[in-house]
Tab-separated table of C-alpha atoms in Angstrom:
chain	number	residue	atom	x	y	z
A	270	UNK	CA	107.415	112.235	85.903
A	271	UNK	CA	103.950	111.174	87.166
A	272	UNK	CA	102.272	113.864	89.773
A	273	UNK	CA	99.646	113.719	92.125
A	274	UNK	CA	97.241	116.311	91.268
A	275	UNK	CA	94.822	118.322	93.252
A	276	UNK	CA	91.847	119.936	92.746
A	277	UNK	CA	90.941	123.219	93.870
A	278	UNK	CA	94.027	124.914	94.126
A	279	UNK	CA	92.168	127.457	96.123
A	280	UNK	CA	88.863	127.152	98.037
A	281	UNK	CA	87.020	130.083	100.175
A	282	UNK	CA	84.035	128.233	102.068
A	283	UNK	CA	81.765	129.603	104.521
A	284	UNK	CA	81.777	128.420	107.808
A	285	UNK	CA	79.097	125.497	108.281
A	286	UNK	CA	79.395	124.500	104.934
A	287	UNK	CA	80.622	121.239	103.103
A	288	UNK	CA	83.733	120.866	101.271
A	289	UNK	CA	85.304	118.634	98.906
A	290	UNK	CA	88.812	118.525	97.837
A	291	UNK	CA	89.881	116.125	95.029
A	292	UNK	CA	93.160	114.395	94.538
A	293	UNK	CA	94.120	112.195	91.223
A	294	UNK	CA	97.140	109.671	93.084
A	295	UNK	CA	99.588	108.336	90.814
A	296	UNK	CA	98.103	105.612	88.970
A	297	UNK	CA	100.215	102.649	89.931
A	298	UNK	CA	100.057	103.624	93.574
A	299	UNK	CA	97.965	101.832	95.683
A	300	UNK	CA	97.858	103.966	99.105
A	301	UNK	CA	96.621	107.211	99.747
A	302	UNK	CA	96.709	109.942	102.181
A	303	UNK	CA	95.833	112.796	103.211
A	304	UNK	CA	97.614	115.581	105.396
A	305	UNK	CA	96.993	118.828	106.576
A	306	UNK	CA	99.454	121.957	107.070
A	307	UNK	CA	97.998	124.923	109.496
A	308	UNK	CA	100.052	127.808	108.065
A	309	UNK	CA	103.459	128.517	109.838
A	310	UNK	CA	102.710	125.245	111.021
A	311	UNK	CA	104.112	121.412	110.588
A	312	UNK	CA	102.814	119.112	108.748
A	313	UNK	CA	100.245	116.958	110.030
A	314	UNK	CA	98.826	113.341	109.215
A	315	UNK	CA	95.509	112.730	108.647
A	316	UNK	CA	94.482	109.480	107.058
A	317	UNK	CA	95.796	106.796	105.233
A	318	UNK	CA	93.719	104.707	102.658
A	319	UNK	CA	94.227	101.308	101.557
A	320	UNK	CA	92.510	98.713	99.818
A	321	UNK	CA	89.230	100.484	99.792
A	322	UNK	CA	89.202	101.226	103.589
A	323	UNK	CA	90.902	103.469	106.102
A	324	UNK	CA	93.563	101.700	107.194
A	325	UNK	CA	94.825	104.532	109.769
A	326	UNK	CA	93.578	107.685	110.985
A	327	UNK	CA	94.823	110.776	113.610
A	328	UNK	CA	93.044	112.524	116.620
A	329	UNK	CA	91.779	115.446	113.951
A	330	UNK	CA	89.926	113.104	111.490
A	331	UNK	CA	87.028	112.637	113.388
A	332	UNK	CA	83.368	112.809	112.555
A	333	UNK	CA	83.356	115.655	110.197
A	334	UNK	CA	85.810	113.932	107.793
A	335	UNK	CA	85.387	111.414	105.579
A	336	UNK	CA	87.627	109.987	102.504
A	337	UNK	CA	86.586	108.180	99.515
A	338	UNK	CA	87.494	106.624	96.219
A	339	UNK	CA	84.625	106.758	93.876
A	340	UNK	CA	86.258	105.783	91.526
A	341	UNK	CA	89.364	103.639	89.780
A	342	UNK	CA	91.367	107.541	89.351
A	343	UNK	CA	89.835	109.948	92.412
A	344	UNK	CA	90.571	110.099	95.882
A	345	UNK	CA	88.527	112.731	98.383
A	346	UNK	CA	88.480	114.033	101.531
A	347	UNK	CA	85.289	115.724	102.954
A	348	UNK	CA	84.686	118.059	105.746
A	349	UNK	CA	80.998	117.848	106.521
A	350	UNK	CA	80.942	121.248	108.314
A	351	UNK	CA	83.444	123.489	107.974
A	352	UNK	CA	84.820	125.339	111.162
A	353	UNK	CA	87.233	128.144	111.072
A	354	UNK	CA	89.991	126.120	112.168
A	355	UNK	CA	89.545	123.745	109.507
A	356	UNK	CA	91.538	126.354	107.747
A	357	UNK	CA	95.070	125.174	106.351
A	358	UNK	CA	96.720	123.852	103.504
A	359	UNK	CA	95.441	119.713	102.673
A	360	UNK	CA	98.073	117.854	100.654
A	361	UNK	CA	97.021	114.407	99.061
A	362	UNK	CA	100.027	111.830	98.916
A	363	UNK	CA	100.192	108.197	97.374
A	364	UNK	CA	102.844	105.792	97.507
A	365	UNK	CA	103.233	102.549	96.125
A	366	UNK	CA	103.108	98.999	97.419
A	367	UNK	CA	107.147	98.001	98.444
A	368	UNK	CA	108.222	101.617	97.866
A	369	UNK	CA	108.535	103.627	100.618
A	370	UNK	CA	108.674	107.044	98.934
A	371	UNK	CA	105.306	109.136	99.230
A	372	UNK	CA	104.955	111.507	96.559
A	373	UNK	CA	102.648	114.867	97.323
A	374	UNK	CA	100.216	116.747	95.504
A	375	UNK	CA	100.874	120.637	94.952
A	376	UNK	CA	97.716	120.781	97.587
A	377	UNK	CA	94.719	122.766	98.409
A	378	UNK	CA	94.448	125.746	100.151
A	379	UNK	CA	91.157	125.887	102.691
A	380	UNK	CA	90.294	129.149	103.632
A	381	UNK	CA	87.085	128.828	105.876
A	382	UNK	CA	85.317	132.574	106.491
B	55	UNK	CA	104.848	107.053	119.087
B	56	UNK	CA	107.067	108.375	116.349
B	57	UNK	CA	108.439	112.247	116.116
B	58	UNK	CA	110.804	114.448	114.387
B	59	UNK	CA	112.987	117.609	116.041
B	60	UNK	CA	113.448	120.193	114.106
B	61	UNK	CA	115.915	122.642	116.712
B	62	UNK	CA	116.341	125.601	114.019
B	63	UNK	CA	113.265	127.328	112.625
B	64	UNK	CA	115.838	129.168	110.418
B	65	UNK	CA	119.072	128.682	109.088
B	66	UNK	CA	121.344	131.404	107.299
B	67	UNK	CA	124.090	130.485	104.962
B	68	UNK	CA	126.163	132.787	102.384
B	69	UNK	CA	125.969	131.169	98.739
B	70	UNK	CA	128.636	129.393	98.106
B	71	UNK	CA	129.071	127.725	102.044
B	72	UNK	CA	128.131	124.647	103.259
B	73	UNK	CA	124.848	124.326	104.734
B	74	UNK	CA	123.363	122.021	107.390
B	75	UNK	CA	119.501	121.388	108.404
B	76	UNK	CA	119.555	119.135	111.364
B	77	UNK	CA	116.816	116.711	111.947
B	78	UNK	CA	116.547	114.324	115.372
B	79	UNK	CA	113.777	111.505	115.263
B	80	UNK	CA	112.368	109.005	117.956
B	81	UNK	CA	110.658	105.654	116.766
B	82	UNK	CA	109.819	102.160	118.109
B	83	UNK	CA	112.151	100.108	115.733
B	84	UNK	CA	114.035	101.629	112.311
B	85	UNK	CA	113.359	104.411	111.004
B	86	UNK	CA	112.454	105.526	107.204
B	87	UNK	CA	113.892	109.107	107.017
B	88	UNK	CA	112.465	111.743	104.610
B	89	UNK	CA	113.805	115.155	103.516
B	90	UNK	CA	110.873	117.431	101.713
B	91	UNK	CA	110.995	120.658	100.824
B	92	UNK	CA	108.335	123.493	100.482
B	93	UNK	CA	108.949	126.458	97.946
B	94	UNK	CA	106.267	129.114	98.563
B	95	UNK	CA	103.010	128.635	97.822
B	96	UNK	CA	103.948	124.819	95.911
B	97	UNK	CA	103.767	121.474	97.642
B	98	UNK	CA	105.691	119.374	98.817
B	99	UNK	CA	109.334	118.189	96.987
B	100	UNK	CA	110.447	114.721	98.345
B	101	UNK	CA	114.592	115.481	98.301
B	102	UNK	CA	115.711	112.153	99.715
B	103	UNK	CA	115.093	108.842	102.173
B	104	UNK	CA	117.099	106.368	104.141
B	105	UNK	CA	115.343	103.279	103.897
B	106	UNK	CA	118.367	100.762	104.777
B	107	UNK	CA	122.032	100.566	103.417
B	108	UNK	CA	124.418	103.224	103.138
B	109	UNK	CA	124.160	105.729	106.076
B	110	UNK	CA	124.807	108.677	103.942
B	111	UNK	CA	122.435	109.015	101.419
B	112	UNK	CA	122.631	111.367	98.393
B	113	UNK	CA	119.438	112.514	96.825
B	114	UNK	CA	118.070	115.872	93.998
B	115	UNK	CA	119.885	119.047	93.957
B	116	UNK	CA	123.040	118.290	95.601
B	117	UNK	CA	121.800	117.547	98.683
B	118	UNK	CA	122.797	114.287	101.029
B	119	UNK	CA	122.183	113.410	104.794
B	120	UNK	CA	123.409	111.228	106.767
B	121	UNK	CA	122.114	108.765	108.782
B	122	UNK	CA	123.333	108.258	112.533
B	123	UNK	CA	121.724	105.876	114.317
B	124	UNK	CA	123.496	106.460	117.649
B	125	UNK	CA	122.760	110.062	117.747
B	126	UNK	CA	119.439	109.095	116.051
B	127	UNK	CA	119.884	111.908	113.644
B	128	UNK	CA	118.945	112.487	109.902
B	129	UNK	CA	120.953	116.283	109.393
B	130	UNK	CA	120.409	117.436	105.449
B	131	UNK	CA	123.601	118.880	104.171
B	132	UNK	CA	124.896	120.134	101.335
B	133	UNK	CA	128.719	121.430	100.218
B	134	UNK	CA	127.850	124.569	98.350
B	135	UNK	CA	124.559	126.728	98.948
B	136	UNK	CA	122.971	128.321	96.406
B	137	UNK	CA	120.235	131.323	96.389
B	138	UNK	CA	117.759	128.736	94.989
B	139	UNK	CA	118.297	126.706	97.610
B	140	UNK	CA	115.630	129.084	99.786
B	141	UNK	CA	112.507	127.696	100.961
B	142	UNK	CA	111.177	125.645	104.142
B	143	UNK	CA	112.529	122.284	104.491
B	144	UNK	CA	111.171	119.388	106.579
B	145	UNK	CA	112.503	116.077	107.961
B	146	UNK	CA	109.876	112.980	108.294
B	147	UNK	CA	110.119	109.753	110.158
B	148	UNK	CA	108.731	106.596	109.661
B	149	UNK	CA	108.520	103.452	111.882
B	150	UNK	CA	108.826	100.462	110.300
B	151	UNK	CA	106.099	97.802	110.524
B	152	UNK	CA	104.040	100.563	111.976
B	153	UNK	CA	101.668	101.802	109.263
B	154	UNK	CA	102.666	104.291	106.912
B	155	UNK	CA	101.904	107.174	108.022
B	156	UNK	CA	104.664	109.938	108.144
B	157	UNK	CA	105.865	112.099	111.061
B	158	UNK	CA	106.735	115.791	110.323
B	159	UNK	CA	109.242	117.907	112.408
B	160	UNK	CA	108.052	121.623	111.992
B	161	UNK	CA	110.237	122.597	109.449
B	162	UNK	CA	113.755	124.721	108.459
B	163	UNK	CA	113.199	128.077	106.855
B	164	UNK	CA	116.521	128.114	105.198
B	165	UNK	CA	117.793	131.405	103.761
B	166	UNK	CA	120.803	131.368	101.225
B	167	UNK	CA	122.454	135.215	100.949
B	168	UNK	CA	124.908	136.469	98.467
Protein backbone atom coordinates (compact mmCIF):
# COMPACT_ATOMS: atom_id res chain seq x y z
CA UNK A 1 0.00 0.00 0.00
CA UNK A 2 1.63 3.34 -0.95
CA UNK A 3 2.90 5.51 2.30
CA UNK A 4 3.78 8.89 2.83
CA UNK A 5 7.17 8.96 4.16
CA UNK A 6 9.00 11.31 6.38
CA UNK A 7 12.24 12.27 6.94
CA UNK A 8 13.86 12.70 10.12
CA UNK A 9 12.09 10.52 12.27
CA UNK A 10 13.72 12.39 15.06
CA UNK A 11 15.26 15.90 15.11
CA UNK A 12 16.98 17.75 18.30
CA UNK A 13 17.61 21.50 17.08
CA UNK A 14 18.83 24.29 19.01
CA UNK A 15 16.79 27.06 19.61
CA UNK A 16 17.37 29.89 16.85
CA UNK A 17 18.24 27.51 14.42
CA UNK A 18 16.71 26.36 10.98
CA UNK A 19 14.99 23.23 10.36
CA UNK A 20 13.89 21.17 7.60
CA UNK A 21 11.63 18.29 7.65
CA UNK A 22 11.04 16.25 4.44
CA UNK A 23 7.98 14.41 3.35
CA UNK A 24 7.81 12.01 0.04
CA UNK A 25 3.51 12.29 -0.63
CA UNK A 26 2.08 9.51 -2.41
CA UNK A 27 2.89 9.83 -5.91
CA UNK A 28 -0.48 10.13 -7.56
CA UNK A 29 -1.61 12.64 -4.98
CA UNK A 30 -1.75 15.99 -5.88
CA UNK A 31 -2.31 17.97 -2.41
CA UNK A 32 -0.23 18.25 0.44
CA UNK A 33 -0.23 19.21 3.97
CA UNK A 34 1.22 19.68 6.73
CA UNK A 35 0.06 19.41 10.51
CA UNK A 36 1.41 19.72 13.74
CA UNK A 37 0.65 17.69 17.11
CA UNK A 38 1.95 19.51 20.54
CA UNK A 39 2.28 16.36 22.69
CA UNK A 40 -0.86 15.41 24.81
CA UNK A 41 -2.25 17.69 22.46
CA UNK A 42 -4.81 17.63 19.25
CA UNK A 43 -3.96 17.72 16.14
CA UNK A 44 -3.51 20.85 14.45
CA UNK A 45 -3.62 22.16 10.70
CA UNK A 46 -1.06 23.92 9.27
CA UNK A 47 -0.95 24.31 5.53
CA UNK A 48 -2.30 22.94 2.61
CA UNK A 49 -0.42 22.89 -0.83
CA UNK A 50 -1.79 22.76 -4.16
CA UNK A 51 -0.80 23.26 -7.55
CA UNK A 52 2.52 24.71 -6.68
CA UNK A 53 1.12 27.33 -4.19
CA UNK A 54 -0.37 27.51 -0.73
CA UNK A 55 -3.71 27.22 -1.20
CA UNK A 56 -4.63 27.54 2.71
CA UNK A 57 -2.85 28.29 5.75
CA UNK A 58 -3.67 28.58 9.90
CA UNK A 59 -2.92 31.38 12.53
CA UNK A 60 0.57 29.32 13.47
CA UNK A 61 2.11 29.30 9.92
CA UNK A 62 3.27 32.60 9.90
CA UNK A 63 6.56 34.15 8.94
CA UNK A 64 8.89 31.58 10.21
CA UNK A 65 7.35 28.81 8.04
CA UNK A 66 7.60 28.16 4.73
CA UNK A 67 6.66 24.94 2.44
CA UNK A 68 8.05 23.88 -0.76
CA UNK A 69 8.19 21.34 -3.52
CA UNK A 70 11.55 21.30 -5.10
CA UNK A 71 10.94 18.85 -6.77
CA UNK A 72 8.41 16.30 -8.86
CA UNK A 73 8.76 13.64 -5.36
CA UNK A 74 9.59 16.13 -2.11
CA UNK A 75 7.49 18.22 -0.14
CA UNK A 76 9.06 20.54 2.93
CA UNK A 77 8.22 22.53 5.57
CA UNK A 78 10.77 25.02 7.10
CA UNK A 79 10.97 26.78 10.34
CA UNK A 80 13.37 29.65 9.83
CA UNK A 81 14.07 30.03 13.59
CA UNK A 82 13.27 27.61 15.81
CA UNK A 83 11.55 28.60 19.21
CA UNK A 84 10.95 26.26 22.01
CA UNK A 85 7.43 25.99 21.35
CA UNK A 86 7.96 24.98 17.94
CA UNK A 87 8.37 21.71 19.68
CA UNK A 88 5.77 18.88 18.66
CA UNK A 89 5.23 16.15 16.46
CA UNK A 90 4.79 17.51 12.29
CA UNK A 91 2.88 14.96 10.22
CA UNK A 92 2.92 15.41 6.30
CA UNK A 93 -0.46 14.24 4.61
CA UNK A 94 -1.47 14.05 0.79
CA UNK A 95 -4.63 13.24 -0.68
CA UNK A 96 -5.71 12.92 -4.05
CA UNK A 97 -7.76 14.98 -6.46
CA UNK A 98 -11.79 13.58 -6.04
CA UNK A 99 -10.77 11.46 -3.04
CA UNK A 100 -11.40 12.72 0.07
CA UNK A 101 -9.24 10.40 2.19
CA UNK A 102 -5.86 12.05 3.47
CA UNK A 103 -3.33 9.60 4.12
CA UNK A 104 -0.43 10.59 6.92
CA UNK A 105 3.11 10.17 7.17
CA UNK A 106 4.56 8.23 10.33
CA UNK A 107 5.85 12.05 11.14
CA UNK A 108 8.65 13.90 12.67
CA UNK A 109 9.36 14.49 16.00
CA UNK A 110 10.79 18.33 16.74
CA UNK A 111 12.45 18.60 19.81
CA UNK A 112 13.76 22.30 20.03
CA UNK A 113 16.48 22.74 23.18
CA UNK B 1 -15.56 27.65 11.32
CA UNK B 2 -15.44 23.89 11.52
CA UNK B 3 -14.70 21.76 14.97
CA UNK B 4 -14.77 18.41 16.45
CA UNK B 5 -15.84 17.40 20.36
CA UNK B 6 -14.18 14.94 21.70
CA UNK B 7 -16.21 14.66 25.53
CA UNK B 8 -14.01 11.55 26.82
CA UNK B 9 -10.24 11.88 27.02
CA UNK B 10 -10.40 8.15 28.00
CA UNK B 11 -12.50 5.35 27.55
CA UNK B 12 -12.25 1.86 29.43
CA UNK B 13 -13.69 -1.27 28.02
CA UNK B 14 -13.10 -5.10 29.12
CA UNK B 15 -11.98 -7.22 25.92
CA UNK B 16 -14.52 -8.79 24.61
CA UNK B 17 -17.40 -5.65 25.19
CA UNK B 18 -18.58 -3.29 22.99
CA UNK B 19 -16.86 -0.11 22.81
CA UNK B 20 -17.95 3.42 21.86
CA UNK B 21 -15.71 6.70 21.09
CA UNK B 22 -18.09 9.51 20.62
CA UNK B 23 -17.31 12.31 18.32
CA UNK B 24 -19.72 15.70 17.91
CA UNK B 25 -18.76 18.11 14.93
CA UNK B 26 -20.00 21.69 13.85
CA UNK B 27 -19.60 22.81 10.09
CA UNK B 28 -21.09 25.33 7.62
CA UNK B 29 -22.70 22.75 5.15
CA UNK B 30 -21.91 18.64 5.13
CA UNK B 31 -19.57 17.27 6.73
CA UNK B 32 -16.63 14.68 5.65
CA UNK B 33 -16.10 12.63 8.89
CA UNK B 34 -12.73 10.95 9.68
CA UNK B 35 -11.78 8.33 12.31
CA UNK B 36 -7.69 8.11 12.81
CA UNK B 37 -5.96 6.45 15.14
CA UNK B 38 -2.51 6.98 16.89
CA UNK B 39 -0.52 3.87 18.29
CA UNK B 40 2.43 5.18 20.34
CA UNK B 41 5.08 6.74 18.95
CA UNK B 42 3.56 5.87 14.95
CA UNK B 43 1.45 8.23 12.91
CA UNK B 44 -1.50 8.54 12.06
CA UNK B 45 -3.99 5.32 10.85
CA UNK B 46 -6.99 6.66 8.77
CA UNK B 47 -9.84 3.90 10.19
CA UNK B 48 -12.81 5.23 8.26
CA UNK B 49 -14.91 8.39 6.52
CA UNK B 50 -18.45 9.35 5.76
CA UNK B 51 -18.33 11.13 2.67
CA UNK B 52 -22.17 10.68 1.53
CA UNK B 53 -24.46 7.51 1.40
CA UNK B 54 -25.01 5.09 3.98
CA UNK B 55 -25.07 6.69 7.50
CA UNK B 56 -23.30 3.87 9.09
CA UNK B 57 -20.16 3.33 7.69
CA UNK B 58 -17.89 0.29 8.26
CA UNK B 59 -14.20 0.73 7.86
CA UNK B 60 -10.37 -1.51 9.08
CA UNK B 61 -10.37 -3.56 12.11
CA UNK B 62 -13.90 -4.03 12.86
CA UNK B 63 -14.68 -0.78 13.50
CA UNK B 64 -17.96 1.30 12.06
CA UNK B 65 -19.60 4.71 13.04
CA UNK B 66 -22.41 6.07 12.38
CA UNK B 67 -23.41 9.06 11.02
CA UNK B 68 -26.30 11.25 12.65
CA UNK B 69 -26.92 14.23 11.19
CA UNK B 70 -29.57 15.46 13.65
CA UNK B 71 -27.47 14.93 16.63
CA UNK B 72 -24.55 15.97 14.34
CA UNK B 73 -22.56 13.10 15.65
CA UNK B 74 -19.85 10.73 14.13
CA UNK B 75 -19.51 8.03 17.50
CA UNK B 76 -16.77 5.11 16.45
CA UNK B 77 -18.02 1.81 17.66
CA UNK B 78 -17.17 -1.44 17.59
CA UNK B 79 -19.04 -4.96 18.87
CA UNK B 80 -16.14 -6.73 20.47
CA UNK B 81 -12.93 -4.92 21.97
CA UNK B 82 -9.83 -6.30 21.79
CA UNK B 83 -6.40 -5.53 23.81
CA UNK B 84 -4.97 -4.32 20.46
CA UNK B 85 -7.48 -2.11 20.11
CA UNK B 86 -5.38 0.42 22.69
CA UNK B 87 -4.12 3.59 21.49
CA UNK B 88 -5.45 7.35 21.05
CA UNK B 89 -8.12 7.76 18.61
CA UNK B 90 -9.30 10.97 16.91
CA UNK B 91 -12.41 12.15 15.02
CA UNK B 92 -11.89 14.89 12.04
CA UNK B 93 -14.35 17.06 10.25
CA UNK B 94 -14.42 18.44 7.06
CA UNK B 95 -16.66 21.13 5.43
CA UNK B 96 -17.47 20.64 2.16
CA UNK B 97 -16.63 23.23 -0.51
CA UNK B 98 -14.50 24.75 2.16
CA UNK B 99 -10.88 23.82 1.44
CA UNK B 100 -9.48 20.75 2.60
CA UNK B 101 -8.14 21.20 5.45
CA UNK B 102 -9.12 18.81 8.39
CA UNK B 103 -10.45 19.62 11.88
CA UNK B 104 -9.17 17.48 14.83
CA UNK B 105 -11.14 16.89 18.13
CA UNK B 106 -8.41 16.22 20.86
CA UNK B 107 -8.50 12.73 20.87
CA UNK B 108 -9.84 9.25 22.86
CA UNK B 109 -7.20 7.43 24.83
CA UNK B 110 -8.99 4.18 24.68
CA UNK B 111 -7.87 1.39 27.02
CA UNK B 112 -9.05 -2.30 26.32
CA UNK B 113 -8.51 -4.62 29.78
CA UNK B 114 -8.72 -8.31 30.10
Amino acid sequence: EPEVTQTPSHQVTQMGQEVILRCVPISNHLYFYWYRQILGQKVEFLVSFYNNEISEKSEIFDDQFSVERPDGSNFTLKIRSTKLEDSAMYFCASSEVGNYGYTFGSGTRLTVV
Amino acid sequence: AQSVAQPEDQVNVAEGNPLTVKCTYSVSGNPYLFWYVQYPNRGLQFLLKYITGDNLVKGSYGFEAEFNKSQTSFHLKKPSALVSDSALYFCAVRATGGGNKLTFGTGTQLKVEL
